[in-house]
Amino acid sequence: MKNVSKRVVSSAAIGMACAVGLFSSAASADEHVLILLDRTGSMGATSVPGKTRLQVAKDRIKAFLKSAPSQPRRYAFWTFDDATYTPIFNFADNRSAAQVEIEVDAVTLGGVTPLAHSACAAIDELINYLPSEFHTKRLYLATDGEENNTLSTDQCGGPPSATNYPNLQVDSWQWKVRNKACTGDPNSPAMCGTPGMPTLLVDIDHLFDNITLRARRSLEPVPNAGLFSAFSSSDASFFSGLTSETGGRYVSVTPSTPPAQAAPKPGDASLDGCVNVTDRSLVLSQFGQNVAAGTPTDFNRDGVVNIYDYNTVLQNYGSGCPVP
């Protein structure tokens, strides 16, 4: 069994440091964000009490859309299920965050999961849009994982890796998606951030509860089910590794996740469900600081706590709070 080389894996930290824009040495004109939402049947399973995985994913996406960006954003919004992805908006459509939010709300459940196919196509869309200009590129994937319907002939098609990240099996779909995100080529396992290669941030919201494939078949029929991973834990390992290597953000949501944390209000840095003076104080306590991906005060995910995060609190002040 072949694995990703130790040289590539050991260089992940270098790649992470480089993954701040299309090229690390260039200032970005704006940010291109492609939101890729899983609408497969298993997203109808219960997540936190009273909400399905799809509902939680929508809430999380909408919270991001309501954050104040530190640079102009251009959005694309795709969904995926059955055999392929569906572009709702592409970058050239020039849709606003509010328009994207309306379409996010309208998404309904579908069928099986062409995850690898859709993720790699989304990366192509990001890389190929205005390629001669300097822009931050971000893939925001919301999914419960468990790829089960990408064709073997697809650029990122392959069996599930028999080994977990970072020792991904060569030619597995995870190995190919990782390479595609880091180098633009599913068969080129160079480290993320290699000079001259496009670099994008990968954010993943992972909604799962470690159920087996057999238990979920009533929600989502799975062809050749014996070929696929039975547990979401392998997806968690891969997703968290991929986001770390690209400098993005990984969040896992299970039925035991506190509801205010699972679906946070925009501006709620304390994750208590109420945007108030506590959140303002938390932002001010880190104001001007460079922070790690996933820091609660960095609402727009630009890696620094600044006036835009402060404005996100002010614009949503009182949201979720008890009425006096």
CSV table of N, CA and C in Angstrom, one decimal, residues 22 50 68 102 130 135 141-142 157 173 181-182 185 187 215 220 225 245-246 250 300 312 324:
chain,number,residue,atom,x,y,z
A,22,LEU,N,-4.1,33.9,-2.9
A,22,LEU,CA,-3.7,33.1,-4.2
A,22,LEU,C,-2.2,32.9,-4.2
A,50,GLY,N,-33.9,19.3,17.6
A,50,GLY,CA,-34.9,20.2,16.9
A,50,GLY,C,-34.4,20.7,15.6
A,68,ALA,N,-19.0,41.0,8.7
A,68,ALA,CA,-18.5,42.1,7.9
A,68,ALA,C,-17.2,41.8,7.3
A,102,ILE,N,-30.8,33.9,0.6
A,102,ILE,CA,-32.2,33.5,0.1
A,102,ILE,C,-32.1,32.1,-0.5
A,130,LEU,N,-10.8,34.5,-12.9
A,130,LEU,CA,-9.9,35.6,-12.9
A,130,LEU,C,-8.5,35.1,-12.4
A,135,HIS,N,-6.3,37.3,-5.8
A,135,HIS,CA,-7.5,37.2,-4.9
A,135,HIS,C,-7.3,36.2,-3.9
A,141,LEU,N,-17.1,24.3,2.5
A,141,LEU,CA,-17.9,23.1,2.3
A,141,LEU,C,-18.6,22.8,3.6
A,142,ALA,N,-19.9,22.6,3.5
A,142,ALA,CA,-20.8,22.1,4.6
A,142,ALA,C,-21.3,20.8,4.3
A,157,GLY,N,-12.0,10.7,-8.6
A,157,GLY,CA,-12.6,9.4,-8.2
A,157,GLY,C,-11.6,8.4,-7.7
A,173,TRP,N,-9.8,8.7,-3.1
A,173,TRP,CA,-10.4,10.0,-3.4
A,173,TRP,C,-10.0,11.1,-2.4
A,181,ALA,N,-6.7,20.5,-3.8
A,181,ALA,CA,-6.8,21.7,-3.0
A,181,ALA,C,-5.4,22.3,-2.8
A,182,CYS,N,-4.4,21.6,-2.8
A,182,CYS,CA,-3.0,22.1,-2.5
A,182,CYS,C,-2.3,22.5,-3.8
A,185,ASP,N,-3.9,19.9,-8.9
A,185,ASP,CA,-3.7,18.7,-9.7
A,185,ASP,C,-4.0,17.5,-8.8
A,187,ASN,N,-3.4,14.5,-8.9
A,187,ASN,CA,-2.3,13.5,-8.9
A,187,ASN,C,-0.9,14.1,-8.6
A,215,ALA,N,-26.8,2.0,9.2
A,215,ALA,CA,-27.9,2.6,9.9
A,215,ALA,C,-28.5,3.7,9.1
A,220,GLU,N,-30.4,7.4,2.7
A,220,GLU,CA,-29.6,7.6,1.5
A,220,GLU,C,-29.1,6.3,1.0
A,225,ALA,N,-22.1,-0.4,-1.2
A,225,ALA,CA,-21.8,0.2,0.2
A,225,ALA,C,-20.6,-0.4,0.8
A,245,GLU,N,-4.0,22.0,6.9
A,245,GLU,CA,-2.9,22.1,5.9
A,245,GLU,C,-3.1,23.2,5.0
A,246,THR,N,-4.3,23.6,4.7
A,246,THR,CA,-4.5,24.7,3.8
A,246,THR,C,-4.7,26.1,4.5
A,250,TYR,N,-11.8,24.1,10.5
A,250,TYR,CA,-12.6,22.9,10.6
A,250,TYR,C,-13.5,23.0,11.8
A,300,ASN,N,-15.2,37.0,10.3
A,300,ASN,CA,-15.0,37.0,8.8
A,300,ASN,C,-13.9,36.1,8.3
A,312,THR,N,-19.3,43.6,13.1
A,312,THR,CA,-20.2,42.4,13.1
A,312,THR,C,-21.0,42.3,14.4
A,324,PRO,N,-35.8,42.4,27.6
A,324,PRO,CA,-35.9,42.8,29.0
A,324,PRO,C,-37.4,42.9,29.5
